[in-house]
Short mmCIF file of N, CA and C in Angstrom, two decimals:
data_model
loop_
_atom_site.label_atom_id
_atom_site.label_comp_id
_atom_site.label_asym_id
_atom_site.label_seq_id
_atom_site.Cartn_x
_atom_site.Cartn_y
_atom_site.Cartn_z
N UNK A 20 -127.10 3.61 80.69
CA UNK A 20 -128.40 3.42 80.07
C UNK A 20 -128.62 4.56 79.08
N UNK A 21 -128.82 4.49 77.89
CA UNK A 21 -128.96 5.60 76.97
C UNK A 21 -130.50 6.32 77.26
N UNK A 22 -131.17 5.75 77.81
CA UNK A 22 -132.28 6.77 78.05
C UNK A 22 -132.17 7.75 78.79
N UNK A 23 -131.50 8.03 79.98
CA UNK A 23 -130.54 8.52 80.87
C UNK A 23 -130.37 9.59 80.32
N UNK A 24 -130.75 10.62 79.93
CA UNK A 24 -130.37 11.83 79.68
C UNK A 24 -130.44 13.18 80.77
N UNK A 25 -130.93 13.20 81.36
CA UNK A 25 -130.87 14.27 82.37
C UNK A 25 -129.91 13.56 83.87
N UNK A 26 -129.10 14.02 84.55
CA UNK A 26 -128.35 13.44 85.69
C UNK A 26 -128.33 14.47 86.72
N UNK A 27 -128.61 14.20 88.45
CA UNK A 27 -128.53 15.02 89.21
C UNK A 27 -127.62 14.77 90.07
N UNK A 28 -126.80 14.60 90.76
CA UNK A 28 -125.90 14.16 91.71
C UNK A 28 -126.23 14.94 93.18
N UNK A 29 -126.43 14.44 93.75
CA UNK A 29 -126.43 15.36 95.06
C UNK A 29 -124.95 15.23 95.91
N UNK A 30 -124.56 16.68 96.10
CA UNK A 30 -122.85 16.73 96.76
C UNK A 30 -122.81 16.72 98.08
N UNK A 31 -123.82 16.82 98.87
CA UNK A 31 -123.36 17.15 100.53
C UNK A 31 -124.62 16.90 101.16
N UNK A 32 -124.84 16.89 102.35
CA UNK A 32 -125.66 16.84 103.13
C UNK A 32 -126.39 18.49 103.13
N UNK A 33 -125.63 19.10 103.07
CA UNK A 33 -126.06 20.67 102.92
C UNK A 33 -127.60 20.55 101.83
N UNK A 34 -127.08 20.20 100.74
CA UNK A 34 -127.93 20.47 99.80
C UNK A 34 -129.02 19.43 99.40
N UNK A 35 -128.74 18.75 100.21
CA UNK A 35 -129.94 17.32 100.70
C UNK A 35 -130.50 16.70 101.68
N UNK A 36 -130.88 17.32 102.44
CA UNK A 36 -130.80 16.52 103.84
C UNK A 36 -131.64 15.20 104.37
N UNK A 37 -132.11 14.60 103.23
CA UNK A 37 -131.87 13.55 103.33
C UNK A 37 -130.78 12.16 102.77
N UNK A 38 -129.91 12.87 102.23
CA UNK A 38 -128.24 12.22 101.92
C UNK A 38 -127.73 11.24 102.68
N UNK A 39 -127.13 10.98 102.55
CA UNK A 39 -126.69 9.54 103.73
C UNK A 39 -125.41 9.81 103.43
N UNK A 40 -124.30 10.03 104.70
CA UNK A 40 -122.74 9.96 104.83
C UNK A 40 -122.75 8.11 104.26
N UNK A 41 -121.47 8.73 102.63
CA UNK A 41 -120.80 7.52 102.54
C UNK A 41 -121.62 7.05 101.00
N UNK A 42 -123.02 7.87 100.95
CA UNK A 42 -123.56 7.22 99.43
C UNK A 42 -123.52 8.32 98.79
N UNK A 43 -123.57 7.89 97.24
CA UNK A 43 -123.75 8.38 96.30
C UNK A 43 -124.82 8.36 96.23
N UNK A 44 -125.62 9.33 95.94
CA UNK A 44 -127.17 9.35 95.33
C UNK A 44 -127.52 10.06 93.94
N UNK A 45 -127.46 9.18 93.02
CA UNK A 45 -127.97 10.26 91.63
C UNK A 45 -129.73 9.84 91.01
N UNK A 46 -130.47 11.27 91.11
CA UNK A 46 -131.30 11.40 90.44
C UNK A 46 -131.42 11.10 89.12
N UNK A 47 -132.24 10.85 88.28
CA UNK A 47 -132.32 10.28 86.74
C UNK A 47 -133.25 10.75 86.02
N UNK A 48 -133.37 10.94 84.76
CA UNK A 48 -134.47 11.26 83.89
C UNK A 48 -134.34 11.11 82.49
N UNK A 49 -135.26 10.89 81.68
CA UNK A 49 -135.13 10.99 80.17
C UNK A 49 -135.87 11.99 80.25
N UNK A 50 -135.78 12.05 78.58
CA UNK A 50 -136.55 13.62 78.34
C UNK A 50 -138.05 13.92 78.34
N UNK A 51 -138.91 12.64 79.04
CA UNK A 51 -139.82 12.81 79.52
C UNK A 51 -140.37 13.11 80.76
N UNK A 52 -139.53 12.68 81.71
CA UNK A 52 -139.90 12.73 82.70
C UNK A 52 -138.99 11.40 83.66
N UNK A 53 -139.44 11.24 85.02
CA UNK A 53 -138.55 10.45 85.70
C UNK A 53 -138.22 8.80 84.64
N UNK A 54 -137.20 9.00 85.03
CA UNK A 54 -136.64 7.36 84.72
C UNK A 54 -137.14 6.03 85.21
N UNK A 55 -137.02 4.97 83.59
CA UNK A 55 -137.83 4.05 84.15
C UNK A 55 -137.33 3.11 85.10
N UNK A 56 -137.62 1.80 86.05
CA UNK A 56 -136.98 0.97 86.55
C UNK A 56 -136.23 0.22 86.13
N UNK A 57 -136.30 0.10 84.94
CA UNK A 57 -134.99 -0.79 84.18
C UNK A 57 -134.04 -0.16 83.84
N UNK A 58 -133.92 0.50 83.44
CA UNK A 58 -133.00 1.56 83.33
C UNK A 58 -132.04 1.74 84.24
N UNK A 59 -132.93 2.40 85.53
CA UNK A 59 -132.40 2.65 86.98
C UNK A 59 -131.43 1.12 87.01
N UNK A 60 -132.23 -0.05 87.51
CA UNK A 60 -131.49 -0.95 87.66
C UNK A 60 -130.21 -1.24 86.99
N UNK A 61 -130.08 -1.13 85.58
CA UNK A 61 -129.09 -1.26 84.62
C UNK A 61 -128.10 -0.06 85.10
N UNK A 62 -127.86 1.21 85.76
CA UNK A 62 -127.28 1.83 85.95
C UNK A 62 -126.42 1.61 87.31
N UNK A 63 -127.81 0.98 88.61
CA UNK A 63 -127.59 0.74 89.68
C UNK A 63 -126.26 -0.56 89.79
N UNK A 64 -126.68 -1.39 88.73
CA UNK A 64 -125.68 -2.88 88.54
C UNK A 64 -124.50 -2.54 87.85
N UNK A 65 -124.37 -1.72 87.38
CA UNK A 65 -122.80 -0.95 86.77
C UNK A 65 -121.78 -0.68 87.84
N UNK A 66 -122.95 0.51 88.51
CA UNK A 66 -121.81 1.51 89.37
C UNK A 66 -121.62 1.30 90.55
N UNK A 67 -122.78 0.55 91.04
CA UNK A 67 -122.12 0.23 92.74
C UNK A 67 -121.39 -0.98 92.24
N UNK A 68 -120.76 -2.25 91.86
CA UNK A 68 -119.65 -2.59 92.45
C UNK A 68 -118.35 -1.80 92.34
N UNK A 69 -118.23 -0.94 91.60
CA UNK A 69 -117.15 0.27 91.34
C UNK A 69 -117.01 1.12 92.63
N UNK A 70 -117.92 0.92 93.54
CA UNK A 70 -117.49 1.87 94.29
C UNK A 70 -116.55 1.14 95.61
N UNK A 71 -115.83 1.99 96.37
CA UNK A 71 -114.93 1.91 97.13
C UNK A 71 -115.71 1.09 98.80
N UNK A 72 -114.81 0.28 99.33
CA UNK A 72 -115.20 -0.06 100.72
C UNK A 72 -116.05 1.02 101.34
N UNK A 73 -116.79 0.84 102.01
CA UNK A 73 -117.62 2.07 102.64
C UNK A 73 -119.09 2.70 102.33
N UNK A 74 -118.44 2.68 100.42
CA UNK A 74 -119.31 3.48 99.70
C UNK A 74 -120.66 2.84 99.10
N UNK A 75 -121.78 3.70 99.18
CA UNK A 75 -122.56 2.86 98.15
C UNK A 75 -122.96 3.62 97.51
N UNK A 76 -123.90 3.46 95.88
CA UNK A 76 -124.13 4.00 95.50
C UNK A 76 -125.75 4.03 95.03
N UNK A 77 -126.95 4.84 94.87
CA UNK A 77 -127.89 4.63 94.70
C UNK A 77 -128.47 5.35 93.46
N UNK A 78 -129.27 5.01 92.34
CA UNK A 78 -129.48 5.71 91.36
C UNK A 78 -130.69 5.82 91.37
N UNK A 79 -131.65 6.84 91.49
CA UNK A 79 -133.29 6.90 91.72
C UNK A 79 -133.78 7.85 90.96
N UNK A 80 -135.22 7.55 90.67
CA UNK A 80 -136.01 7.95 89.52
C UNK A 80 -136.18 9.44 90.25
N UNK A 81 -135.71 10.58 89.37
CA UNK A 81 -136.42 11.79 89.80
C UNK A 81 -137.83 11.95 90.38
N UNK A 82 -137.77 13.39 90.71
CA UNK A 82 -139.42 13.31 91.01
C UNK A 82 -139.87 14.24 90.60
N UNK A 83 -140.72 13.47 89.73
CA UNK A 83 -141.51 14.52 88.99
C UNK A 83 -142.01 15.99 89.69
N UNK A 84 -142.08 17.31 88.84
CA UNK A 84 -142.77 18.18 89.13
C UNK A 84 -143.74 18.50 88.51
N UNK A 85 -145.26 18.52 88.43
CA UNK A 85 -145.62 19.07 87.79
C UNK A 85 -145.90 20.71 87.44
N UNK A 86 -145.97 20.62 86.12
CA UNK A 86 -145.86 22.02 85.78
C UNK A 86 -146.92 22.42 84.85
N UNK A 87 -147.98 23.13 85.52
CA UNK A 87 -149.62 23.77 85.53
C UNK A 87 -149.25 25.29 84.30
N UNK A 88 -149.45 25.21 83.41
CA UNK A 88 -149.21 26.46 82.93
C UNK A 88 -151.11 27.45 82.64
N UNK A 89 -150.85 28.82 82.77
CA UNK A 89 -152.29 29.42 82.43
C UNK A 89 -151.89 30.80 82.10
N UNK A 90 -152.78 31.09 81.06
CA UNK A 90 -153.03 32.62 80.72
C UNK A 90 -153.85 32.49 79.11
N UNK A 91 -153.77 33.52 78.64
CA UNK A 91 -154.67 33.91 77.53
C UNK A 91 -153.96 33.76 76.43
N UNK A 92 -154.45 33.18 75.25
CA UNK A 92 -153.82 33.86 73.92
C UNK A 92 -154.91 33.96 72.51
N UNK A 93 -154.59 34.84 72.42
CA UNK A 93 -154.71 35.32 71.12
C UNK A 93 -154.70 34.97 69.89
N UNK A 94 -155.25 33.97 69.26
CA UNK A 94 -154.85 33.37 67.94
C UNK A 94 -156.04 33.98 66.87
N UNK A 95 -155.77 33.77 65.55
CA UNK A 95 -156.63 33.38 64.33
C UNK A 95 -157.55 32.25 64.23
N UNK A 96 -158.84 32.38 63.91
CA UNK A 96 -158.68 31.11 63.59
C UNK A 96 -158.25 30.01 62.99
N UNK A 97 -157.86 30.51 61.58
CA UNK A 97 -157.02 29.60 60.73
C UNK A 97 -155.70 29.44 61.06
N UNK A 98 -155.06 29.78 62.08
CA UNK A 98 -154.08 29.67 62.78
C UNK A 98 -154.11 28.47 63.79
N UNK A 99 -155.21 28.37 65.02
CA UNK A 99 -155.76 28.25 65.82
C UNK A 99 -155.09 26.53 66.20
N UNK A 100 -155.51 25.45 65.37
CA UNK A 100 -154.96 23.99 65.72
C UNK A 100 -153.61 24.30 65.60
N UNK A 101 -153.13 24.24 64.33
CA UNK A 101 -151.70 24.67 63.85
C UNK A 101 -150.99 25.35 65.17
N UNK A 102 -151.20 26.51 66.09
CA UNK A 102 -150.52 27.06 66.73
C UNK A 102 -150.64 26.61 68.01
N UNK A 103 -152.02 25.40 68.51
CA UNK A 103 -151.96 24.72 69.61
C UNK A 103 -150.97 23.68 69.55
N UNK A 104 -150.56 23.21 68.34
CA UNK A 104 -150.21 22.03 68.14
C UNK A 104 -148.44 22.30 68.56
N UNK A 105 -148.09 23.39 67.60
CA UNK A 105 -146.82 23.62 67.99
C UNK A 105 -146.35 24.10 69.46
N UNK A 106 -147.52 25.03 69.80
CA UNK A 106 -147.13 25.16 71.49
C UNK A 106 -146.75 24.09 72.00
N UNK A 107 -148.02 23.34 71.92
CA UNK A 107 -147.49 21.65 73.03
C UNK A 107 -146.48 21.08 72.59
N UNK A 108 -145.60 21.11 71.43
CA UNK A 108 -144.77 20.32 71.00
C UNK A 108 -143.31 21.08 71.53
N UNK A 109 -143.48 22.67 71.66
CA UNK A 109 -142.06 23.16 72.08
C UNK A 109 -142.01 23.43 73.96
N UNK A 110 -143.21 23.00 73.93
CA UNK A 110 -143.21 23.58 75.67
C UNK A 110 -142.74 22.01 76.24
N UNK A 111 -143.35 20.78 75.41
CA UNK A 111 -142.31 19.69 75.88
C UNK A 111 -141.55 19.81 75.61
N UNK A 112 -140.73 19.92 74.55
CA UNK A 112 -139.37 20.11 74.25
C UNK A 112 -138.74 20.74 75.60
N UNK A 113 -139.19 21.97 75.67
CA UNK A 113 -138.48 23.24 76.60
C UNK A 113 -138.20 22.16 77.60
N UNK A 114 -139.19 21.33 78.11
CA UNK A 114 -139.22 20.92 79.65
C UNK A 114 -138.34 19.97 79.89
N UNK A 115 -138.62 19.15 78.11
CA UNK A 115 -137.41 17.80 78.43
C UNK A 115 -136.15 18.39 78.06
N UNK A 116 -136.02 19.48 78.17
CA UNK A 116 -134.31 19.86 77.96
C UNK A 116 -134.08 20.79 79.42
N UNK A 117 -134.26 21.07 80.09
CA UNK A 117 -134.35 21.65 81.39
C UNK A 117 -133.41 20.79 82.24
N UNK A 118 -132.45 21.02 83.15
CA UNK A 118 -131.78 20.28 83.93
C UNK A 118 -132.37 19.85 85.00
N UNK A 119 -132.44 18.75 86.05
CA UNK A 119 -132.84 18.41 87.03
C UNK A 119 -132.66 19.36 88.31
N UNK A 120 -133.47 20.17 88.82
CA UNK A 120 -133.27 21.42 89.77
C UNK A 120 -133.33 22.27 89.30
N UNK A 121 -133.75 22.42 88.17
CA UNK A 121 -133.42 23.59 87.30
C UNK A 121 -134.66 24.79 87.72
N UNK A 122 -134.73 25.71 86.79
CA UNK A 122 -135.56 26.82 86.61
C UNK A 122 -136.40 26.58 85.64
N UNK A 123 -137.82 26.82 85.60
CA UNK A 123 -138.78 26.62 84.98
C UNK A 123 -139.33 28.41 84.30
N UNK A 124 -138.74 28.87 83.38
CA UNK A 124 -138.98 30.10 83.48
C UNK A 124 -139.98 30.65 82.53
N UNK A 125 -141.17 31.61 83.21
CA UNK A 125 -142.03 32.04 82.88
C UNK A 125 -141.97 32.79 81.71
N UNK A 126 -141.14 33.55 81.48
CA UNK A 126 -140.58 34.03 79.94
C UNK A 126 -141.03 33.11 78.63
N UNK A 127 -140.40 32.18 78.78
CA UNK A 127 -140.14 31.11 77.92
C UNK A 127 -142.15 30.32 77.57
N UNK A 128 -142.50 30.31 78.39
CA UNK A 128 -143.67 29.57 78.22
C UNK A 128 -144.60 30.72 76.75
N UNK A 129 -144.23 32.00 77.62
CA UNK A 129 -144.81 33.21 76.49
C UNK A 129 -144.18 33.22 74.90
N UNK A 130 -142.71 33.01 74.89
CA UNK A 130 -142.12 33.22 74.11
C UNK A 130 -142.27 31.49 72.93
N UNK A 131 -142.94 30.64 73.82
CA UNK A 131 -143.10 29.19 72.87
C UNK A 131 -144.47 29.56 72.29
N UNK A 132 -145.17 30.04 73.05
CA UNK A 132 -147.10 30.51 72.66
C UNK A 132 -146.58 31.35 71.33
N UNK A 133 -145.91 32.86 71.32
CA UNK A 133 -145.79 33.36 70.37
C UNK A 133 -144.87 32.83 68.66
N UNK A 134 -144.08 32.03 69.67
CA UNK A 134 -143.58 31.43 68.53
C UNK A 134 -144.30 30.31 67.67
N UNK A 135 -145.45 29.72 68.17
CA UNK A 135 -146.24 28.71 67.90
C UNK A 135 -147.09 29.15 66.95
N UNK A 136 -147.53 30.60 66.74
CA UNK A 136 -148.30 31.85 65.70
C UNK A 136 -149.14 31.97 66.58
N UNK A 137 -149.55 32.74 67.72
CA UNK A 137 -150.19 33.24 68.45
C UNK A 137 -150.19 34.81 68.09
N UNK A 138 -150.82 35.38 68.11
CA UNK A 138 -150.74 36.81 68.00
C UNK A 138 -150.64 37.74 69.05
N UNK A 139 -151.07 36.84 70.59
CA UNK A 139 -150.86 38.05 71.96
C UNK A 139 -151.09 36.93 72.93
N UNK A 140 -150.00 37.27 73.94
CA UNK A 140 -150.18 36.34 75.38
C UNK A 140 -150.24 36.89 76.47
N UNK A 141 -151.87 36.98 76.95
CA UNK A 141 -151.28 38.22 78.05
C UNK A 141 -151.70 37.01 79.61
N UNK A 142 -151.18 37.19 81.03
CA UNK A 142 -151.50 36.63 82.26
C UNK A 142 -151.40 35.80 82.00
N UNK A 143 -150.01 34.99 81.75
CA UNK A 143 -149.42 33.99 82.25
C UNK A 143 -148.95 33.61 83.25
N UNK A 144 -148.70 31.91 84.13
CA UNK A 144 -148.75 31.86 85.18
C UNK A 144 -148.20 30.23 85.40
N UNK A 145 -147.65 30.52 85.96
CA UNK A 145 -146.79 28.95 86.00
C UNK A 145 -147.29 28.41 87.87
N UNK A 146 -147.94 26.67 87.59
CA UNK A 146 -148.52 26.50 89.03
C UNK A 146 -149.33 27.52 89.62
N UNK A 147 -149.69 28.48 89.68
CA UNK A 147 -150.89 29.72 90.09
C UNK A 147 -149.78 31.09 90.02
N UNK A 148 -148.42 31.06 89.68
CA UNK A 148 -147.85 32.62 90.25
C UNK A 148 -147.32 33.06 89.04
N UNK A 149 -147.22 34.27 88.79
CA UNK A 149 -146.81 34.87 88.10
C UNK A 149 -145.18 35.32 87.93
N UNK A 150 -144.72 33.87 87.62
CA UNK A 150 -143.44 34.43 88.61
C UNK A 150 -142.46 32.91 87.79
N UNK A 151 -141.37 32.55 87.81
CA UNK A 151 -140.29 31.47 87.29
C UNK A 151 -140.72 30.37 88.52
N UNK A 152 -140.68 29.10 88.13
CA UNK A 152 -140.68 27.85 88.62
C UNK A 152 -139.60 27.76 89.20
N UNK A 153 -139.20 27.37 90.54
CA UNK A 153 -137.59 26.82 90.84
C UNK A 153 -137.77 25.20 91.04
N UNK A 154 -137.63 24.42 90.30
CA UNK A 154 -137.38 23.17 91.07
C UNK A 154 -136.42 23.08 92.42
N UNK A 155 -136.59 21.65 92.38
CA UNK A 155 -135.80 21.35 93.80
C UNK A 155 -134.69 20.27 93.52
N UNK A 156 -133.22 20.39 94.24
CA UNK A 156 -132.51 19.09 93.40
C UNK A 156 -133.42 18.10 92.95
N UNK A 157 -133.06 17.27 92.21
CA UNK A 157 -133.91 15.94 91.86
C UNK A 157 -134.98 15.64 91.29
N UNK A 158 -135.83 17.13 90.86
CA UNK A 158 -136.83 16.81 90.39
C UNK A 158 -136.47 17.31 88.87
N UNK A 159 -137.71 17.20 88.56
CA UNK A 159 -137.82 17.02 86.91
C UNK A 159 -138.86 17.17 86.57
N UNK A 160 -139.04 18.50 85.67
CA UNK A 160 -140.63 18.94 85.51
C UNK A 160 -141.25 18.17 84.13
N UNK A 161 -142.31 17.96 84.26
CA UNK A 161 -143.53 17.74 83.45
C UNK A 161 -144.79 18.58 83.14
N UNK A 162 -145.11 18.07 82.16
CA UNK A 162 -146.49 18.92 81.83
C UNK A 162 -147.47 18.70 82.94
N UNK A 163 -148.22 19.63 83.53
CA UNK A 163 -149.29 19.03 84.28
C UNK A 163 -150.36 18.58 83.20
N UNK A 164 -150.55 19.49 82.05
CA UNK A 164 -151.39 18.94 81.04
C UNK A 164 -150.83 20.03 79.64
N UNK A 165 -151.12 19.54 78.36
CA UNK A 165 -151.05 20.22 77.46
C UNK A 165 -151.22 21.90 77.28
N UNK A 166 -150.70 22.45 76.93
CA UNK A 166 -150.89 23.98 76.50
C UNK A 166 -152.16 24.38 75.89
N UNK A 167 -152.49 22.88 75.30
CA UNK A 167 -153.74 23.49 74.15
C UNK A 167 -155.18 23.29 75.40
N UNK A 168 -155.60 22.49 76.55
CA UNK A 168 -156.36 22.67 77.67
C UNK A 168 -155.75 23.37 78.62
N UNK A 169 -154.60 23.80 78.79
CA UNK A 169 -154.91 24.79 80.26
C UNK A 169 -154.12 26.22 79.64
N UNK A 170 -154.16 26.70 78.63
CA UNK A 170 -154.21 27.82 78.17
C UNK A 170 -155.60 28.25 77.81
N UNK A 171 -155.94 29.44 77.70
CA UNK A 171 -157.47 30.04 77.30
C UNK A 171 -157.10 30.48 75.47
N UNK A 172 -157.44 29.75 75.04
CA UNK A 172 -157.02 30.10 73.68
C UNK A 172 -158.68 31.10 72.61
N UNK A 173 -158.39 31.94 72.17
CA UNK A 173 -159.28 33.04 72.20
C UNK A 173 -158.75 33.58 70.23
N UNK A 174 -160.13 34.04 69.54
CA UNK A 174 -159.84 34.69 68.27
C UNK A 174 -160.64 35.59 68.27
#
């Protein structure tokens, strides 16, 4: 399925414990967020008859994480839309390029604000902590909402 851009595979029972001896289980996503059902299906009807006596295979929509961002910034005003606009546009970006399990890192949220023409970002905070996001296999973060409402944007 070409929408299919993000893929998670889970390898063992170790690192899933809800895994099932004998299936394949792969997580899915486009660069929005979990994968749609057609999709899934179109992937699901490929690869399980390929698989071996025994085996099955299951392809399921990630699960979403959401991802709450907060802190202060600093803009111009004649800056001000212009630099909300680009925040929200690279902080999706950031998110839909992120691997499934991946790290959600607090750095980066500062470093899209300043790059957006912000002039200062101070108490940033990803979900309430001051601290990097870890997803969990399988998921796949999302905006909880735009940069330009849950940032404090200030001139």
């Amino acid at each position: 399925s070409p929408s299919a851009r993000r893929l998670d595979i889970a390898p063992d029972l170790a690192s899933d414990p809800t895994a099932i001896p004998g299936r394949v289980r792969m997580w899915c996503a486009d660069s929005a967020g979990p994968l749609d059902p057609e999709s899934l299906a179109i992937i699901n009807a490929y690869i399980q008859p390929k698989m071996s006596i025994g085996e099955t295979f299951l392809a399921s929509a990630a699960a979403p994480a959401s991802i709450s961002a907060a802190g202060d910034v600093l803009c111009t005003p004649a800056t001000l839309v212009s630099a909300q606009r680009a925040a929200d546009e690279a902080w999706s970006a950031y998110l839909g390029s992120l691997p499934l399990g991946g790290v959600v890192e607090l750095s980066v949220l500062t470093q899209v604000v300043m790059d957006a023409g912000a002039l200062n970002v101070t108490g940033t905070f990803l979900n309430g902590f001051a601290e990097n996001f870890a997803l969990t296999p399988g998921q796949v973060p999302v905006p909880g909402a735009t940069l330009t409402a849950s940032l404090n944007w200030m001139f």
